[in-house]
Structure formats: C-alpha cells, structure tokens
Coordinates of C-alpha atoms in Angstrom, one line a residue:
Chain A
M1 CA 0.0 -0.3 0.3
T2 CA 1.9 3.2 -1.1
K3 CA 0.8 6.8 1.3
D4 CA -2.3 6.0 2.5
T5 CA -4.0 9.0 3.8
F6 CA -7.3 10.1 4.5
N7 CA -9.2 13.6 3.8
I8 CA -12.0 16.4 5.2
A9 CA -12.9 19.0 4.4
G10 CA -9.7 19.2 2.2
T11 CA -7.5 18.7 4.1
D12 CA -5.6 14.7 4.2
F13 CA -4.6 13.6 7.5
T14 CA -2.7 10.1 7.9
S15 CA -3.4 9.3 10.7
R16 CA -6.7 8.0 11.6
L17 CA -7.1 7.9 14.9
I18 CA -8.4 11.5 16.2
V19 CA -8.1 11.4 19.8
G20 CA -10.7 13.2 22.8
T21 CA -8.3 15.2 25.6
G22 CA -11.6 14.8 28.4
K23 CA -10.2 12.5 31.5
Y24 CA -6.7 12.3 31.7
K25 CA -5.5 12.8 34.8
D26 CA -3.6 16.9 33.6
F27 CA -2.2 18.2 31.1
E28 CA 0.9 16.4 31.0
E29 CA -0.6 13.1 30.9
T30 CA -3.6 14.5 27.9
A31 CA -0.5 15.1 26.0
R32 CA 1.4 13.4 26.0
A33 CA -1.7 9.9 25.4
V34 CA -2.1 12.4 22.6
E35 CA 1.9 11.9 21.3
A36 CA 1.4 8.2 22.2
S37 CA -1.7 7.0 19.4
G38 CA -0.3 9.7 17.3
A39 CA -3.1 11.3 15.5
E40 CA -3.5 14.8 14.4
I41 CA -6.6 15.0 15.0
V42 CA -8.1 16.2 18.2
T43 CA -11.6 16.5 19.8
V44 CA -11.7 19.3 22.5
A45 CA -14.7 20.8 24.3
I46 CA -15.6 24.4 25.1
R47 CA -15.9 26.2 28.5
R48 CA -16.8 29.0 30.6
V49 CA -12.3 30.2 31.6
N50 CA -12.6 30.7 35.6
V51 CA -12.6 34.5 35.8
M52 CA -11.3 34.0 40.2
D53 CA -8.4 32.3 38.6
P54 CA -7.2 32.7 35.1
T55 CA -3.7 31.4 35.6
Q56 CA -4.8 27.8 35.9
P57 CA -3.3 26.0 33.1
M58 CA -4.9 25.9 29.4
L59 CA -5.0 23.2 26.8
V60 CA -3.4 24.9 24.8
D61 CA -0.3 25.2 26.0
Y62 CA 0.0 21.9 26.7
L63 CA -1.1 20.6 22.9
D64 CA -0.3 23.3 20.3
P65 CA -2.9 24.6 18.8
K66 CA -0.2 24.6 15.5
K67 CA 0.5 21.2 15.8
Y68 CA -2.0 18.9 16.5
T69 CA -5.9 20.0 15.0
Y70 CA -7.8 20.6 17.5
L71 CA -11.7 20.0 17.0
P72 CA -13.9 21.0 18.9
N73 CA -17.4 19.3 19.6
T74 CA -20.5 20.2 21.0
A75 CA -20.3 17.8 23.7
G76 CA -22.9 17.8 26.3
C77 CA -25.5 19.7 24.2
F78 CA -28.7 18.7 24.1
S79 CA -29.9 20.9 22.0
A80 CA -29.4 22.8 18.4
D81 CA -30.0 25.6 19.6
D82 CA -26.5 24.9 21.9
A83 CA -24.6 22.9 20.1
I84 CA -25.0 26.0 16.7
R85 CA -24.2 28.3 20.1
T86 CA -21.2 26.3 20.7
L87 CA -19.6 26.3 17.8
R88 CA -19.9 29.9 16.5
L89 CA -17.7 30.5 19.6
A90 CA -15.2 28.0 19.1
R91 CA -14.6 29.3 15.4
E92 CA -14.0 32.5 17.6
A93 CA -12.4 30.7 19.7
G94 CA -10.1 29.2 17.1
G95 CA -10.3 30.8 14.1
W96 CA -11.3 27.4 12.3
K97 CA -14.1 26.2 11.0
L98 CA -13.9 22.2 11.0
V99 CA -16.2 20.9 14.0
K100 CA -17.6 18.5 15.0
L101 CA -21.8 18.3 16.4
E102 CA -23.0 16.7 18.4
V103 CA -26.5 16.8 20.3
L104 CA -27.4 14.3 22.9
G105 CA -31.3 13.2 23.7
D106 CA -30.9 12.0 27.0
Q107 CA -28.7 11.5 30.0
K108 CA -28.9 8.0 30.2
T109 CA -28.1 6.8 26.9
L110 CA -26.0 10.6 25.5
Y111 CA -27.7 8.5 22.8
P112 CA -27.8 11.1 19.9
N113 CA -30.8 13.6 19.1
M114 CA -30.6 12.4 15.3
I115 CA -33.8 15.9 15.3
E116 CA -31.7 17.8 16.4
T117 CA -28.3 17.0 14.9
L118 CA -30.1 16.9 11.5
H119 CA -31.4 21.1 12.2
A120 CA -28.5 22.1 13.9
A121 CA -25.9 20.6 11.5
E122 CA -28.7 22.0 8.3
V123 CA -28.0 26.5 10.0
L124 CA -24.5 25.4 10.5
I125 CA -23.5 24.2 6.7
K126 CA -25.3 27.6 6.3
E127 CA -23.5 29.4 8.2
G128 CA -20.1 28.0 6.6
F129 CA -18.6 25.4 9.0
E130 CA -17.3 21.9 8.6
V131 CA -19.2 19.8 10.3
M132 CA -18.0 16.6 11.0
V133 CA -21.6 14.3 12.5
Y134 CA -22.1 12.2 15.8
C135 CA -24.8 10.2 14.7
S136 CA -27.1 7.5 15.6
D137 CA -26.6 4.1 13.1
D138 CA -29.0 4.4 10.6
P139 CA -28.2 4.5 7.2
I140 CA -30.5 6.9 6.5
M141 CA -30.5 9.4 9.3
A142 CA -26.4 8.8 7.8
K143 CA -27.0 9.9 4.4
R144 CA -29.4 12.5 5.6
L145 CA -26.7 14.1 6.2
E146 CA -24.1 13.0 4.2
D147 CA -26.7 15.6 1.8
L148 CA -26.8 18.4 3.5
G149 CA -22.9 18.8 3.0
C150 CA -21.7 16.8 6.2
C151 CA -18.1 16.4 5.7
A152 CA -17.8 13.4 7.8
I153 CA -20.2 11.0 9.4
M154 CA -19.5 9.3 12.7
P155 CA -21.5 6.3 14.4
L156 CA -22.0 5.6 17.4
G157 CA -20.6 1.7 17.3
A158 CA -21.8 1.1 21.4
P159 CA -22.7 4.2 24.0
I160 CA -20.3 6.8 24.7
G161 CA -17.9 5.4 27.2
S162 CA -19.6 2.3 27.6
G163 CA -16.4 0.6 26.4
L164 CA -18.9 -2.0 24.9
G165 CA -17.2 -2.2 20.8
I166 CA -18.4 -2.7 18.0
Q167 CA -22.3 -3.8 18.6
N168 CA -23.7 -2.5 15.3
P169 CA -21.2 -4.3 12.2
V170 CA -23.7 -4.7 10.0
Q171 CA -25.2 -1.5 9.8
I172 CA -22.2 0.2 9.7
R173 CA -20.7 -1.5 7.0
L174 CA -24.3 -0.5 5.7
I175 CA -23.1 3.6 6.0
V176 CA -19.8 2.5 4.5
E177 CA -21.1 1.4 1.1
Q178 CA -23.1 4.5 1.0
S179 CA -21.2 7.2 2.1
N180 CA -18.9 9.4 -0.2
V181 CA -17.6 11.0 2.9
P182 CA -15.2 10.1 5.7
V183 CA -17.1 7.6 7.2
L184 CA -15.8 6.9 11.5
V185 CA -17.1 5.4 14.5
D186 CA -17.5 7.7 17.2
A187 CA -18.0 6.1 20.7
G188 CA -17.6 2.7 21.9
V189 CA -14.7 1.5 21.5
G190 CA -12.3 0.0 24.8
T191 CA -9.7 -2.2 23.9
A192 CA -7.7 -2.0 20.8
S193 CA -9.3 -5.7 19.1
D194 CA -12.4 -2.9 18.9
A195 CA -10.3 -0.4 17.3
A196 CA -9.2 -2.8 14.3
V197 CA -13.0 -4.3 13.7
A198 CA -14.2 -1.4 12.6
M199 CA -11.2 -0.6 10.4
E200 CA -11.6 -3.9 9.1
L201 CA -15.7 -2.8 8.4
G202 CA -14.4 -0.5 5.9
C203 CA -15.0 2.7 8.4
D204 CA -11.9 5.8 7.5
G205 CA -11.4 6.5 11.3
V206 CA -12.1 5.8 14.3
L207 CA -12.5 8.7 17.7
M208 CA -12.2 7.3 21.3
N209 CA -11.5 9.2 24.7
T210 CA -12.4 7.6 27.6
A211 CA -10.6 3.7 26.3
I212 CA -8.0 5.4 26.1
A213 CA -7.8 7.7 29.6
E214 CA -9.6 4.8 31.8
A215 CA -7.2 2.4 30.8
G216 CA -4.6 1.3 33.1
D217 CA -2.0 3.1 31.1
P218 CA -3.6 5.8 29.3
I219 CA 0.3 5.8 27.5
A220 CA 0.0 2.4 27.0
M221 CA -2.7 2.1 25.5
A222 CA -2.9 5.3 23.1
R223 CA 0.1 2.9 21.4
A224 CA -1.6 0.4 21.7
M225 CA -5.2 2.2 19.3
K226 CA -2.4 3.8 16.3
L227 CA -1.4 0.0 16.0
A228 CA -4.4 -1.0 16.4
V229 CA -6.3 1.1 13.6
E230 CA -3.1 0.4 11.3
A231 CA -3.7 -2.7 11.6
G232 CA -6.9 -3.1 11.1
R233 CA -7.2 -0.7 8.1
L234 CA -4.0 -2.8 6.2
A235 CA -6.3 -5.8 7.2
Y236 CA -9.3 -3.4 4.9
Y237 CA -6.7 -3.3 2.2
A238 CA -5.6 -6.6 2.3
G239 CA -8.6 -8.2 2.4
R240 CA -9.6 -10.9 4.4
M241 CA -9.7 -14.9 3.3
P242 CA -13.4 -16.2 2.9
K243 CA -14.7 -17.8 5.8
K244 CA -15.0 -21.2 5.5
L245 CA -17.0 -24.0 7.4
Y246 CA -14.9 -26.8 7.2
A247 CA -10.3 -27.1 7.8
D248 CA -8.0 -27.1 4.9
P249 CA -4.4 -27.9 5.7
S250 CA -1.8 -24.9 4.7
S251 CA 0.4 -27.8 4.6
P252 CA 0.5 -30.0 0.6
L253 CA -0.9 -32.9 1.0
A254 CA 1.1 -34.9 -2.5
G255 CA 4.1 -36.0 -0.4
L256 CA 2.8 -37.3 2.8
I257 CA 5.2 -40.0 3.3
Chain B
M1 CA -18.8 51.8 38.6
I2 CA -21.3 49.6 36.6
E3 CA -22.2 46.2 36.6
I4 CA -21.9 43.5 34.2
T5 CA -22.7 39.6 34.5
I6 CA -20.0 37.8 33.7
N7 CA -20.6 33.5 33.2
G8 CA -23.3 33.7 35.2
D9 CA -21.2 36.4 38.3
P10 CA -22.4 39.7 38.3
H11 CA -19.0 42.4 38.1
E12 CA -18.3 45.8 38.4
I13 CA -16.3 47.2 36.4
G14 CA -15.8 51.1 35.8
K15 CA -17.6 52.8 33.6
G16 CA -16.7 52.6 29.1
Q17 CA -14.4 50.7 30.2
S18 CA -13.1 48.5 26.8
L19 CA -13.8 44.4 26.3
V20 CA -9.7 45.1 26.3
K21 CA -9.1 46.3 29.8
L22 CA -11.1 44.3 31.4
L23 CA -9.5 40.3 29.7
Q24 CA -6.1 42.9 31.1
G25 CA -7.8 43.7 34.0
L26 CA -8.8 39.9 34.3
N27 CA -5.6 38.2 33.1
L28 CA -6.3 36.8 30.0
D29 CA -4.7 36.1 26.8
P30 CA -7.4 37.3 24.0
T31 CA -5.8 35.1 21.6
K32 CA -7.1 32.4 23.8
V33 CA -10.0 32.7 24.4
A34 CA -13.8 33.7 23.1
I35 CA -16.6 36.3 23.5
E36 CA -20.2 36.5 23.8
R37 CA -21.9 39.7 24.7
N38 CA -25.6 39.6 24.7
L39 CA -25.7 36.1 22.8
E40 CA -24.6 37.8 20.0
I41 CA -19.9 37.1 19.4
V42 CA -17.5 39.2 19.6
P43 CA -15.5 39.1 16.9
K44 CA -12.0 39.4 18.3
T45 CA -10.2 42.3 16.0
T46 CA -13.0 44.8 17.7
Y47 CA -12.1 44.2 21.5
Q48 CA -10.8 46.9 21.6
N49 CA -13.4 49.2 20.4
V50 CA -16.3 47.2 22.8
K51 CA -17.2 49.6 24.9
L52 CA -19.1 47.5 28.1
I53 CA -22.1 48.7 29.5
E54 CA -24.4 48.6 32.0
G55 CA -26.2 45.5 32.4
D56 CA -24.4 43.5 29.5
R57 CA -23.7 39.4 30.1
L58 CA -20.7 38.5 28.9
E59 CA -19.6 35.1 28.7
I60 CA -16.2 34.1 28.3
V61 CA -14.5 30.7 27.1
H62 CA -11.8 28.9 25.9
F63 CA -10.8 24.8 24.7
I64 CA -10.8 22.8 27.8
G65 CA -10.0 18.9 27.8
G66 CA -13.2 16.9 26.2
G67 CA -13.8 13.5 24.5
K68 CA -17.6 13.1 23.6

C-alpha cells in the first residue's frame, strides 16, 4: 500500500485515529497520550473560563494548536440551539471552521438526538462550518446528513464511554458502503481489537477518548490504539480470506510419507 | 461603576471600559478566549472598540480537554 491518507473537508490526514482530550489525570498525561496515539486531530470542549483564577493552566499550553488540528465538539449539548451557539464561540476562539457536532438526546444513554442534529447541521453548514457529525447508526439518517453537506459521518459503535466495542457491524458496514464522505466510528471502542474491527469494516477512522484515558496505563493504550487502527486498516486493504465451515490444510498433501 | 455579568456572576467595572481593558484586568490572553456579549459573538478584532455598558451579559470561554 502506498501512502495511505484520508481527506476531511479538503485536508489530508495520515493518522486515522482521532482522540479526545478529556478525563485525563492532568494536561501532561493528556499530551503524552496524544503523542503516543499518533493522532493529528484532537477533540476539545468549549467551557467558561474561570475568571476568578485565570492563572490555571490551559490546554493550548500543552497541545500546540499549530501542531494538532483542534476539533471543537459540542459534547454535553442537548439542543440544536446550544450546539450552534457553542460552535460559533469555538470558531471565534480558534479561528477555524472544522467542528464536530454532537446533539445528545438522553442523559442515561447519551444517544444522539437525530432531529436536533439534522437541524443544527443544516444551520451550521449554511454558516460555512465544516461539520463532522456524531450520529445514530441508521443508514437513512447518515445519508440525510451527507446530503445536507456534512464532511464526515460518525456513527456510534456503542454508547459513549461504554467501552462495549462495535455492537452494530452490519449498520456500520451499510453506512460505509453508501457514503461518499469519510465514515468514522465515534464512541463505543473499549480496547484495541474494537478499533481494529471498526477499521476492518472499512471505516476511514475511529474517534475515541475514554478507552485511552481510563485504561490502566493510558500511554500504553494510546500506542495500542495507534497500532490497532493501522492493523485494521491494512487488513481491510489486504482483503481478508473467505470464512469456511470446515478445515483446509496449509501444507500440501502431495509427497506425504 | 457599572454592573455587568461575566459567566453568570455579577462584576463591578469602571464606566466605559473596553473589552480589551476588561481582559487585561482579568489577566486573560485575548488570543486564547472567545466572547459572547448579550448572546452575540464579539469578533476578536473589535475587542478594542467594544465599550461595556450597565447590564451587559458576557460569556468568556476557552478550549478545555474534552472528548465526547
């Protein structure tokens, strides 16, 4: 395989692993995990500045926005209006248009609210944002989002932070086959083999946070995820052997003594 | 003095203060934050010209670690 890149909204990326920057012990650990993961894109949240203590360290001091593509996301938003407001602020804070839209519908499952998501996507795209969108694994919804102009479709593999692995390989594969923009599994990965499964299904990439941040050794897991995404991608490219019901010996039968 | 709201809390500031001055007073680097004033985004290039008035509601935000 020659140089294997994928393109999001006009920019080529080499790493197919996007990592979140939440839940780490401190910014130092965040920076080390991101480094070990090889990720070129990191998701970040937008929150109020603590005006009482502005001397607190800031993420931008540990992860250089010139080195990494900051992908502001709307985690924690439960309405289209909140998500739109958050991303307008993000664009002003960072000065870039590439964002991750995520509108949640339920506190317990953090399942996406697709009606609000579609509405927010439409408004944001009209305002010139490049929208990567977290969505349900419904191929019809995924198509609608692509038709609206979203630059990447990101269905969940399992609920956010659950670490259950890819629960829906059939739906993920259907979305991969029908899409003309990158498809990334966003949420549900628990360990390296889950990331490999997502890539073997033909996904263009995987986005994760908790699987790395809550691992016993986040730095080691970050590296494991890097290797798993590369391995899964290479296996997909290579094309797996067909599955068979019965055995098939690897050694020739001719010349047996 | 006038009273404005910053991130939900009341603050007393000098009359006619600009956003730039306010940020300096709060020790905040203007390049690292974004500001919403009365639900409207304030473009960074205009911080110098924006004079705050009684009752202004500001949201000052920045990027923090976050995933999903």
